[in-house]
Coordinates of C-alpha atoms and ligand atoms in Angstrom, one line a residue:
M1 CA 166.7 -9.2 39.0
D2 CA 165.7 -7.5 35.8
I3 CA 166.2 -8.8 32.3
E4 CA 169.6 -7.2 31.8
E5 CA 170.8 -8.5 35.2
F6 CA 169.5 -11.9 34.2
R7 CA 171.4 -11.8 30.9
K8 CA 174.6 -11.0 32.7
N9 CA 174.2 -13.4 35.7
G10 CA 173.0 -16.1 33.3
K11 CA 176.2 -15.8 31.3
D12 CA 178.2 -15.9 34.5
M13 CA 176.3 -19.0 35.6
I14 CA 177.2 -20.7 32.4
D15 CA 180.9 -19.8 33.0
Y16 CA 180.6 -21.2 36.6
I17 CA 179.0 -24.4 35.3
C18 CA 181.7 -24.9 32.7
E19 CA 184.5 -24.3 35.3
Y20 CA 182.8 -26.7 37.7
L21 CA 182.4 -29.5 35.1
A22 CA 185.9 -29.0 33.6
G23 CA 187.5 -29.0 37.0
L24 CA 185.6 -31.8 38.6
G25 CA 188.5 -34.2 38.5
E26 CA 190.4 -32.0 41.0
R27 CA 187.7 -32.4 43.7
R28 CA 187.0 -35.3 46.1
V29 CA 184.2 -37.4 44.7
T30 CA 182.4 -37.6 48.0
P31 CA 182.3 -34.8 50.6
A32 CA 184.4 -35.0 53.7
I33 CA 181.7 -33.6 56.1
E34 CA 179.5 -34.9 58.9
P35 CA 175.7 -34.7 59.1
G36 CA 174.5 -31.2 60.1
Y37 CA 177.6 -29.5 58.6
L38 CA 175.5 -26.8 56.9
R39 CA 173.3 -25.5 59.7
P40 CA 176.0 -23.5 61.5
L41 CA 177.1 -22.0 58.2
L42 CA 173.8 -20.4 57.3
P43 CA 171.5 -18.0 59.1
S44 CA 168.6 -19.6 60.9
T45 CA 166.0 -17.4 59.1
A46 CA 165.5 -16.3 55.5
P47 CA 166.9 -12.8 54.7
L48 CA 164.5 -9.9 55.1
K49 CA 166.3 -7.7 52.6
P50 CA 167.5 -8.8 49.1
E51 CA 171.0 -10.1 48.9
S52 CA 173.5 -9.5 46.1
W53 CA 174.0 -12.1 43.4
S54 CA 177.7 -12.2 44.1
D55 CA 177.1 -13.0 47.8
I56 CA 174.8 -15.8 46.9
M57 CA 177.3 -17.3 44.4
A58 CA 180.2 -17.0 46.9
D59 CA 178.2 -19.1 49.3
V60 CA 177.6 -21.7 46.7
E61 CA 181.3 -22.3 46.4
E62 CA 182.2 -21.9 50.1
K63 CA 179.2 -23.6 51.7
I64 CA 177.2 -25.7 49.3
M65 CA 180.0 -27.3 47.2
P66 CA 181.8 -28.8 50.2
G67 CA 178.7 -30.9 50.9
V68 CA 178.1 -32.1 47.3
T69 CA 178.6 -35.6 46.1
H70 CA 179.8 -35.1 42.6
W71 CA 177.8 -37.5 40.5
Q72 CA 179.4 -36.3 37.2
H73 CA 182.9 -36.9 38.6
P74 CA 185.0 -39.1 36.3
R75 CA 185.7 -41.3 39.4
F76 CA 182.1 -41.6 40.5
H77 CA 181.2 -45.3 40.1
A78 CA 178.3 -45.7 42.4
Y79 CA 174.6 -46.5 41.7
F80 CA 173.8 -45.9 38.0
P81 CA 174.8 -42.9 35.9
S82 CA 172.9 -39.7 36.5
G83 CA 172.1 -38.5 33.0
N84 CA 173.7 -35.2 32.1
S85 CA 174.7 -33.4 29.0
F86 CA 175.0 -29.9 27.7
P87 CA 172.1 -30.2 25.2
S88 CA 169.9 -31.5 28.0
I89 CA 170.9 -28.8 30.5
L90 CA 170.1 -26.2 27.8
G91 CA 166.8 -27.9 27.0
D92 CA 165.8 -27.8 30.6
M93 CA 166.8 -24.1 30.9
L94 CA 164.4 -23.3 28.1
S95 CA 161.7 -25.4 29.7
D96 CA 162.1 -23.5 32.9
A97 CA 161.9 -20.2 31.0
I98 CA 158.7 -21.2 29.2
G99 CA 157.4 -22.3 32.5
C100 CA 154.3 -23.9 31.2
I101 CA 152.3 -26.5 33.1
G102 CA 151.2 -29.1 30.5
F103 CA 148.5 -31.1 32.3
S104 CA 146.2 -31.0 29.2
W105 CA 146.7 -30.5 25.5
A106 CA 145.0 -27.1 25.8
A107 CA 147.2 -26.0 28.7
S108 CA 150.2 -26.0 26.3
P109 CA 149.7 -27.9 23.0
A110 CA 153.4 -28.2 22.1
C111 CA 154.3 -29.6 25.5
T112 CA 151.9 -32.5 25.0
E113 CA 152.5 -33.1 21.3
L114 CA 156.3 -33.0 21.5
E115 CA 156.1 -35.6 24.3
T116 CA 154.0 -38.0 22.2
I117 CA 156.3 -37.6 19.2
V118 CA 159.6 -37.9 21.1
L119 CA 158.3 -41.0 22.9
D120 CA 157.5 -42.6 19.6
W121 CA 161.0 -41.7 18.3
L122 CA 162.7 -43.3 21.4
G123 CA 160.3 -46.3 21.4
Q124 CA 161.2 -47.0 17.8
A125 CA 164.9 -46.7 18.5
I126 CA 164.6 -49.1 21.4
G127 CA 162.7 -51.5 19.2
L128 CA 159.5 -51.7 21.2
P129 CA 156.5 -53.5 19.6
K130 CA 154.6 -51.2 17.4
E131 CA 151.5 -51.5 19.6
F132 CA 153.4 -49.3 22.1
L133 CA 153.8 -46.4 19.7
A134 CA 151.1 -43.7 19.6
F135 CA 151.4 -43.1 15.8
S136 CA 151.5 -46.7 14.5
E137 CA 148.4 -47.7 12.6
G138 CA 145.4 -48.8 14.8
S139 CA 147.5 -48.4 17.9
K140 CA 145.8 -48.0 21.3
G141 CA 149.2 -47.5 23.0
G142 CA 151.6 -44.6 23.5
G143 CA 154.4 -43.2 25.7
V144 CA 154.6 -40.7 28.5
I145 CA 157.3 -39.1 30.6
Q146 CA 157.0 -39.7 34.3
G147 CA 159.2 -38.3 37.1
S148 CA 160.8 -41.6 38.1
A149 CA 160.8 -45.4 37.5
S150 CA 159.1 -45.8 40.8
E151 CA 156.1 -43.7 39.5
C152 CA 156.0 -45.9 36.4
V153 CA 155.7 -49.1 38.4
L154 CA 153.1 -47.5 40.7
V155 CA 151.0 -46.2 37.9
C156 CA 151.0 -49.5 36.0
M157 CA 150.2 -51.4 39.2
L158 CA 147.3 -49.1 39.9
S159 CA 146.0 -49.6 36.4
A160 CA 146.3 -53.3 36.6
R161 CA 144.5 -53.3 39.9
A162 CA 141.6 -51.2 38.5
Q163 CA 141.4 -53.7 35.5
A164 CA 141.4 -56.7 37.8
I165 CA 138.7 -55.2 40.1
K166 CA 136.6 -54.3 37.2
K167 CA 136.7 -57.8 35.8
L168 CA 136.0 -59.4 39.2
K169 CA 133.1 -57.0 39.8
Q170 CA 131.5 -58.3 36.6
Q171 CA 131.9 -61.9 37.8
H172 CA 130.8 -61.1 41.4
P173 CA 128.6 -58.0 41.2
F174 CA 127.5 -58.3 44.9
V175 CA 131.0 -58.6 46.4
E176 CA 132.5 -55.4 47.9
E177 CA 135.5 -54.0 46.1
G178 CA 137.4 -54.1 49.4
V179 CA 136.9 -57.9 49.6
L180 CA 138.0 -58.3 46.0
L181 CA 141.1 -56.2 46.7
S182 CA 142.1 -58.4 49.5
K183 CA 142.4 -61.3 47.1
L184 CA 144.8 -59.6 44.6
M185 CA 148.4 -60.8 44.4
A186 CA 151.3 -59.1 42.6
Y187 CA 154.7 -60.8 41.9
C188 CA 158.3 -59.8 41.4
S189 CA 161.7 -61.3 41.8
K190 CA 163.9 -60.9 44.9
E191 CA 166.1 -58.9 42.6
A192 CA 163.4 -56.4 41.7
H193 CA 163.9 -52.8 42.8
S194 CA 162.3 -51.9 46.2
C195 CA 160.0 -49.5 44.4
V196 CA 157.8 -52.6 43.5
E197 CA 157.4 -53.2 47.3
K198 CA 156.5 -49.6 47.8
A199 CA 154.0 -49.6 44.9
A200 CA 152.3 -52.7 46.5
M201 CA 152.2 -50.9 49.8
I202 CA 150.5 -47.9 48.2
C203 CA 148.1 -50.0 46.2
F204 CA 147.3 -52.0 49.3
V205 CA 147.9 -55.4 47.5
K206 CA 149.9 -58.4 48.5
L207 CA 153.2 -58.9 46.9
R208 CA 154.9 -62.3 46.5
I209 CA 158.7 -62.0 46.1
L210 CA 160.1 -64.9 44.2
E211 CA 163.5 -66.6 44.1
P212 CA 165.4 -66.0 40.8
D213 CA 167.7 -68.6 39.4
N214 CA 171.5 -68.7 39.9
N215 CA 171.9 -66.0 37.3
C216 CA 169.5 -63.7 39.3
S217 CA 166.9 -64.1 36.5
L218 CA 163.3 -64.8 37.3
R219 CA 162.1 -67.9 35.4
G220 CA 158.6 -68.8 34.0
A221 CA 158.3 -72.1 35.9
T222 CA 158.9 -70.4 39.3
L223 CA 156.2 -67.8 38.5
R224 CA 153.8 -70.4 37.3
Q225 CA 154.2 -72.6 40.4
A226 CA 153.7 -69.6 42.7
M227 CA 150.6 -68.4 40.9
E228 CA 149.1 -71.9 40.8
E229 CA 149.7 -72.3 44.6
D230 CA 148.1 -68.9 45.1
V231 CA 145.1 -69.6 42.9
A232 CA 144.5 -72.8 44.8
M233 CA 144.5 -70.7 48.0
G234 CA 141.8 -68.4 46.6
Q235 CA 144.2 -65.6 45.7
I236 CA 144.0 -63.7 42.3
P237 CA 147.2 -63.0 40.4
F238 CA 146.9 -59.6 38.6
F239 CA 150.4 -58.0 38.1
V240 CA 154.0 -59.1 37.6
S241 CA 156.8 -56.6 37.6
T242 CA 159.8 -58.0 35.7
T243 CA 163.2 -56.4 35.4
L244 CA 165.6 -56.1 32.5
G245 CA 168.8 -54.9 34.2
T246 CA 168.4 -55.3 37.9
T247 CA 169.8 -52.7 40.3
S248 CA 172.1 -54.9 42.2
C249 CA 173.8 -56.8 39.4
C250 CA 172.2 -55.9 36.0
S251 CA 170.6 -59.3 35.5
F252 CA 167.7 -60.0 33.2
D253 CA 164.4 -61.7 33.9
N254 CA 163.3 -64.3 31.3
L255 CA 160.4 -62.5 29.6
S256 CA 159.9 -65.3 27.0
E257 CA 159.1 -67.7 29.8
I258 CA 157.2 -65.2 32.0
G259 CA 155.1 -63.7 29.2
P260 CA 153.1 -66.8 28.4
V261 CA 152.4 -67.5 32.1
C262 CA 151.0 -63.9 32.4
S263 CA 148.9 -64.4 29.2
D264 CA 147.5 -67.7 30.4
L265 CA 146.2 -66.0 33.7
D266 CA 145.4 -62.7 32.1
V267 CA 147.9 -60.9 34.3
W268 CA 149.5 -57.4 33.5
M269 CA 153.2 -57.9 32.8
H270 CA 155.3 -54.7 33.4
V271 CA 158.9 -54.5 32.4
D272 CA 161.1 -52.2 34.5
S273 CA 164.3 -51.5 32.5
A274 CA 165.2 -48.2 34.3
Y275 CA 168.9 -48.4 33.5
A276 CA 169.5 -51.2 30.8
G277 CA 166.5 -50.2 28.6
N278 CA 168.5 -47.3 27.2
A279 CA 171.0 -49.7 25.7
F280 CA 168.4 -51.3 23.6
I281 CA 168.9 -48.5 21.1
C282 CA 172.0 -50.7 20.1
E283 CA 171.1 -53.6 17.9
E284 CA 173.4 -56.0 19.8
F285 CA 171.5 -55.5 23.0
K286 CA 168.0 -56.0 21.6
P287 CA 168.0 -59.8 22.1
L288 CA 168.0 -59.2 25.8
M289 CA 164.5 -57.8 25.4
R290 CA 163.2 -61.1 23.9
G291 CA 159.7 -61.7 25.1
I292 CA 158.8 -58.0 25.2
E293 CA 155.9 -58.8 22.9
H294 CA 154.1 -60.1 26.0
A295 CA 154.4 -56.9 28.0
S296 CA 151.6 -54.6 28.9
S297 CA 153.9 -51.8 29.8
F298 CA 157.7 -50.9 29.8
N299 CA 159.8 -48.2 31.3
T300 CA 163.3 -46.9 31.0
N301 CA 165.0 -43.8 32.4
P302 CA 166.9 -41.6 29.9
N303 CA 167.8 -39.7 33.1
K304 CA 170.0 -42.6 34.0
W305 CA 171.8 -43.8 30.9
L306 CA 170.8 -41.6 28.0
L307 CA 172.5 -38.2 28.8
T308 CA 169.2 -36.6 29.8
N309 CA 169.0 -34.7 33.1
F310 CA 166.7 -35.8 35.9
D311 CA 163.7 -36.1 35.7
C312 CA 162.9 -38.0 32.6
S313 CA 161.5 -41.5 33.1
T314 CA 159.9 -42.8 29.9
M315 CA 157.0 -45.3 30.0
W316 CA 155.0 -46.9 27.3
V317 CA 151.7 -48.9 27.5
R318 CA 150.1 -51.2 25.0
D319 CA 146.6 -49.9 25.9
R320 CA 146.4 -46.3 27.0
F321 CA 142.7 -46.6 27.8
K322 CA 143.4 -49.3 30.3
L323 CA 146.0 -47.1 31.8
T324 CA 143.9 -44.0 32.2
Q325 CA 140.7 -45.7 33.4
A326 CA 142.4 -46.0 36.8
L327 CA 143.5 -42.3 36.9
V328 CA 140.8 -40.1 35.2
V329 CA 139.1 -37.4 37.2
D330 CA 137.7 -34.6 35.1
P331 CA 136.5 -31.5 36.8
L332 CA 135.0 -28.8 34.6
Y333 CA 137.8 -26.4 35.1
L334 CA 140.2 -28.8 33.3
Q335 CA 138.0 -29.8 30.4
H336 CA 138.5 -28.4 26.9
N337 CA 137.0 -28.6 23.4
Y338 CA 139.7 -30.9 22.0
S339 CA 139.6 -33.7 24.6
A340 CA 138.4 -36.3 22.1
Q341 CA 141.2 -35.6 19.6
S342 CA 144.1 -35.1 21.9
I343 CA 146.1 -36.6 24.8
D344 CA 145.7 -35.1 28.2
Y345 CA 148.7 -36.4 30.1
R346 CA 147.2 -35.6 33.5
H347 CA 145.3 -38.9 33.1
W348 CA 148.5 -40.9 32.7
G349 CA 150.0 -40.3 36.1
V350 CA 149.7 -39.1 39.7
P351 CA 150.4 -35.3 39.4
L352 CA 148.2 -32.8 37.7
S353 CA 151.0 -30.4 36.9
R354 CA 153.7 -31.4 34.5
R355 CA 156.9 -29.7 33.3
F356 CA 157.9 -29.5 29.7
R357 CA 160.3 -32.4 30.0
A358 CA 160.1 -33.6 26.4
L359 CA 162.2 -30.5 25.4
K360 CA 165.4 -31.8 27.0
L361 CA 165.0 -35.3 25.5
W362 CA 164.3 -33.8 22.1
F363 CA 167.4 -31.7 22.4
V364 CA 169.4 -34.8 23.3
L365 CA 168.1 -37.0 20.6
R366 CA 168.7 -34.3 17.9
S367 CA 172.1 -33.2 19.2
Y368 CA 173.6 -36.7 19.5
G369 CA 171.5 -38.6 17.0
I370 CA 170.9 -42.3 17.6
D371 CA 174.4 -42.9 16.3
G372 CA 176.0 -40.6 19.0
L373 CA 174.0 -42.2 21.8
Q374 CA 174.9 -45.7 20.6
R375 CA 178.6 -44.7 20.7
Y376 CA 178.1 -43.4 24.3
I377 CA 176.4 -46.7 25.5
R378 CA 179.0 -48.9 23.7
N379 CA 181.9 -47.0 25.2
H380 CA 180.5 -47.6 28.7
C381 CA 180.0 -51.3 28.0
K382 CA 183.5 -51.7 26.5
L383 CA 185.0 -50.0 29.6
A384 CA 183.1 -52.2 32.0
K385 CA 184.5 -55.2 30.1
R386 CA 188.0 -53.7 30.6
F387 CA 187.4 -53.4 34.3
E388 CA 186.1 -57.0 34.4
Q389 CA 189.2 -58.2 32.7
L390 CA 191.4 -56.4 35.3
V391 CA 189.5 -58.1 38.1
L392 CA 189.6 -61.5 36.4
K393 CA 193.4 -61.3 36.0
D394 CA 193.9 -60.8 39.7
S395 CA 193.6 -64.1 41.7
R396 CA 192.7 -62.2 44.9
F397 CA 189.3 -61.2 43.4
E398 CA 186.3 -62.7 41.7
V399 CA 183.6 -61.2 39.4
A400 CA 180.1 -61.8 40.7
N401 CA 177.9 -60.9 37.7
D402 CA 177.5 -61.6 34.0
V403 CA 178.9 -58.3 32.7
K404 CA 176.7 -57.4 29.8
M405 CA 176.4 -53.6 30.2
G406 CA 178.2 -50.9 32.3
L407 CA 178.1 -52.6 35.7
V408 CA 180.7 -54.9 37.2
C409 CA 180.1 -56.6 40.5
F410 CA 183.2 -57.9 42.2
R411 CA 184.6 -59.0 45.6
L412 CA 187.7 -60.2 47.3
K413 CA 187.7 -64.0 47.6
G414 CA 187.0 -65.2 51.1
E415 CA 185.0 -63.7 54.0
D416 CA 182.5 -60.8 53.1
K417 CA 184.2 -58.7 55.8
L418 CA 187.3 -58.3 53.6
T419 CA 185.2 -56.8 50.8
Q420 CA 183.3 -54.6 53.3
E421 CA 186.5 -53.3 54.6
L422 CA 187.9 -52.7 51.1
L423 CA 184.8 -50.6 50.1
A424 CA 184.9 -48.6 53.4
K425 CA 188.5 -47.8 52.8
I426 CA 188.0 -46.8 49.1
N427 CA 185.0 -44.5 50.0
I428 CA 186.7 -42.9 52.9
S429 CA 189.7 -41.9 50.7
G430 CA 187.4 -39.8 48.5
Q431 CA 189.3 -40.9 45.5
L432 CA 186.5 -43.1 44.1
H433 CA 182.9 -43.7 45.1
M434 CA 181.2 -47.1 44.8
I435 CA 178.4 -48.8 46.7
P436 CA 177.8 -52.4 47.8
S437 CA 175.1 -54.9 47.2
L438 CA 174.4 -58.6 47.6
V439 CA 174.6 -61.1 44.8
N440 CA 173.7 -64.7 45.6
S441 CA 173.9 -63.8 49.3
R442 CA 177.5 -62.6 49.0
Y443 CA 178.6 -59.0 49.7
I444 CA 179.9 -57.4 46.5
I445 CA 181.1 -54.0 45.3
R446 CA 179.3 -52.5 42.4
F447 CA 181.5 -50.7 39.9
C448 CA 179.5 -48.7 37.3
V449 CA 180.8 -46.7 34.5
T450 CA 179.0 -43.4 34.7
A451 CA 180.8 -40.4 33.3
E452 CA 179.8 -39.2 29.8
H453 CA 183.4 -39.1 28.5
A454 CA 184.8 -42.0 30.6
T455 CA 188.1 -43.3 29.3
E456 CA 190.4 -46.3 29.6
N457 CA 192.6 -44.1 31.9
D458 CA 189.7 -43.6 34.3
I459 CA 189.1 -47.4 34.5
D460 CA 192.8 -48.1 35.0
F461 CA 193.0 -45.5 37.7
A462 CA 190.0 -46.9 39.5
W463 CA 191.6 -50.4 39.3
S464 CA 194.9 -49.2 40.6
V465 CA 193.2 -47.7 43.7
V466 CA 191.2 -50.9 44.3
S467 CA 194.2 -53.1 43.8
D468 CA 196.5 -51.1 46.1
M469 CA 193.9 -50.8 48.9
A470 CA 193.2 -54.6 48.6
A471 CA 197.0 -55.2 49.1
E472 CA 197.0 -53.1 52.2
I473 CA 194.0 -54.9 53.7
L474 CA 195.3 -58.4 52.9
S475 CA 198.8 -57.7 54.3
D476 CA 197.7 -56.1 57.6
P477 CA 198.0 -58.5 60.5
N478 CA 196.1 -56.0 62.8
N479 CA 193.2 -56.1 60.5
R480 CA 190.5 -56.0 63.1
Q481 CA 191.9 -53.1 65.0
R482 CA 192.1 -51.0 61.9
R483 CA 188.6 -52.0 60.9
Q484 CA 187.3 -50.6 64.2
S485 CA 189.0 -47.3 63.6
L486 CA 187.6 -47.2 60.0
L487 CA 184.1 -47.8 61.3
K488 CA 184.3 -45.1 63.9
R489 CA 184.5 -42.6 61.1
R490 CA 181.0 -41.4 60.5
L491 CA 180.2 -41.2 56.8
S492 CA 177.2 -39.8 55.0
F493 CA 177.0 -42.9 52.9
V494 CA 177.0 -45.3 55.8
R495 CA 173.9 -45.4 58.1
S496 CA 174.6 -45.8 61.8
V497 CA 171.7 -47.0 63.9
S498 CA 171.6 -47.9 67.6
R499 CA 171.2 -51.6 68.5
D500 CA 167.9 -50.7 70.1
V501 CA 166.5 -49.2 66.9
F502 CA 167.9 -52.1 64.9
Q503 CA 166.2 -54.6 67.1
R504 CA 162.9 -52.7 67.1
S505 CA 162.8 -52.3 63.3
N506 CA 160.5 -54.8 61.7
S507 CA 160.2 -53.1 58.3
R508 CA 162.9 -53.8 55.8
S509 CA 162.4 -50.4 54.0
S510 CA 162.6 -48.4 57.2
L511 CA 166.3 -49.3 57.7
Y512 CA 167.7 -50.2 54.4
D513 CA 167.7 -48.1 51.3
G514 CA 169.1 -51.0 49.3
C515 CA 172.7 -49.7 49.0
S516 CA 174.0 -48.1 52.2
P517 CA 175.7 -50.4 54.7
V518 CA 174.2 -50.2 58.2
I519 CA 176.5 -50.0 61.2
I520 CA 175.0 -51.0 64.5
L521 CA 176.2 -48.8 67.4
D522 CA 176.0 -49.7 71.0
E523 CA 173.4 -47.7 72.9
N524 CA 175.3 -47.0 76.1
D525 CA 178.5 -45.4 75.0
M526 CA 177.9 -45.0 71.3
E527 CA 181.0 -47.0 70.6
I528 CA 180.9 -49.5 67.9
K529 CA 180.8 -52.8 69.7
E530 CA 180.1 -54.8 66.6
D531 CA 181.4 -54.1 63.2
V532 CA 178.3 -55.3 61.4
F533 CA 177.7 -54.1 57.9
T534 CA 174.5 -55.7 56.9
F535 CA 171.6 -55.8 54.5
A536 CA 168.0 -56.9 54.6
P537 CA 168.4 -60.6 53.8
M538 CA 171.0 -60.9 56.5
K539 CA 168.9 -59.2 59.1
E540 CA 167.1 -62.2 60.4
E541 CA 170.3 -64.0 61.0
L542 CA 171.6 -61.0 62.9
N543 CA 168.5 -60.8 65.0
E544 CA 169.0 -64.4 66.0
E545 CA 172.6 -63.7 66.9
I546 CA 171.7 -60.7 69.0
K547 CA 168.9 -62.6 70.8
S548 CA 171.3 -65.4 71.7
K549 CA 173.8 -63.1 73.3
Ligands
PLP1 N1 164.1 -49.8 38.9 C1 165.4 -50.1 38.7 C2 165.7 -51.4 37.9 C3 166.4 -49.3 39.2 O1 167.6 -49.6 39.0 C4 166.0 -48.1 39.9 C5 167.0 -47.2 40.5 O2 168.2 -47.4 40.3 C6 164.6 -47.9 40.1 C7 163.7 -48.7 39.6 C8 164.1 -46.6 40.8 O3 164.4 -45.5 40.0 P1 163.7 -44.1 40.3 O4 164.7 -43.4 41.2 O5 163.6 -43.4 39.0 O6 162.4 -44.3 40.9

């Protein structure tokens, strides 16, 4: 493709994107295909000779689009929003065209400098303590863009681990690092995202998962008691991952209580606010951050709820020197004359190579202004409240979370199976897409407002689908028979595992991704013998049940 062909095809691509996004509402939200659908549609080897642009684009529409889940669809209510906007797409296009790799200041000065400036802008808008901002007077802190919230948690845990080992080594110079490592203990709530568990696996440290209170909030007294017990047993607390806006129900840990506990024991407190943190740009949500002054680090994902395309996970630290001590390696070929005066972001994370991600965030912040972004967040929160009211008015249903932002957790009153069946029916229809979770050990459906321009009509439509399908389920006397037939439908968002695999699996993370229901199939005839939708906390009960049969 030469530059003139690129000019033409690029314009055609913009037209295609506009038509795709404008016509999204006409498509099913989730694809009606089975695993392996694509293999027979494509050749088994890459083409030897160049193919025409029009042939490639024809295949996009005919072969790729039928397998796409449309996250920008007005009736996509699963997970959290996947950030997307025209300024962001254009910013990323430019970043791709520049194609620089900004691992050091010298490798592309604007790439580094814009990142530091934009992170200060966003940090100020969120209301982070000034110690987190790179340009505040006397600051040792600063912000960085990582690829994901999981990376933010990992990098902070690695740094906390390095700090803890360094301190212990001073106290016990003749004890091996490996021995000191075996004493380290990290903490989080049961409601924390599974990425904390993964980070602890990678860091090779123990993780104690604590019970939150009835509002799914981790409290200071619970943490203090756990840490005191562990210290008495010779363990060394070094890291706490708190959450503001949990994945399952958007609950908030109590930082004002947890912070002083961490300070007393000299423990690194990280705040994971992947979704909800974006809303702190609105004054009315800032009180939910109370206690942030105790934090060592904080992350939020503009690529979730601030109209910025993946990947853009912003992270700030109070002390960048503590962060980088765990991550600095400095071969000669990466050194430059300005190291002392500039930031080299390769020391702030796992990868060496980095894209120019600050461009898209800069485009978004400038195109919408903080005002426009606040309007977007407030619209989602208002629409979530509208959905909550519709649920509350219907005596068949109950709301299972304290709706503060764009997420409503709800269920049909009674047995969990009714809600499981309702969700399966909704998702199979392709009219809406939602995912389940567990709140206070009850199966719930998560309804999240996600589309940039979501309207009251979208909310009312979603409710009418939920309400009508609930009526069908509750009025059907042959409930169980129909459930069997629903479950036999294989769906990409339901995981089927054999009973054998289920019984052999000891690791929570190997089976559960935190949101997809698991159906257990019988080994012999691959018929569903048991219509079990289940989640990690229910697994032990199920194992007992299976053993007793
Ligand atoms: N933390 C929280 C609170 C989340 O809700 C999520 C994902 O939804 C994550 C972490 C993981 O995010 P990522 O996919 O950016 O690693």
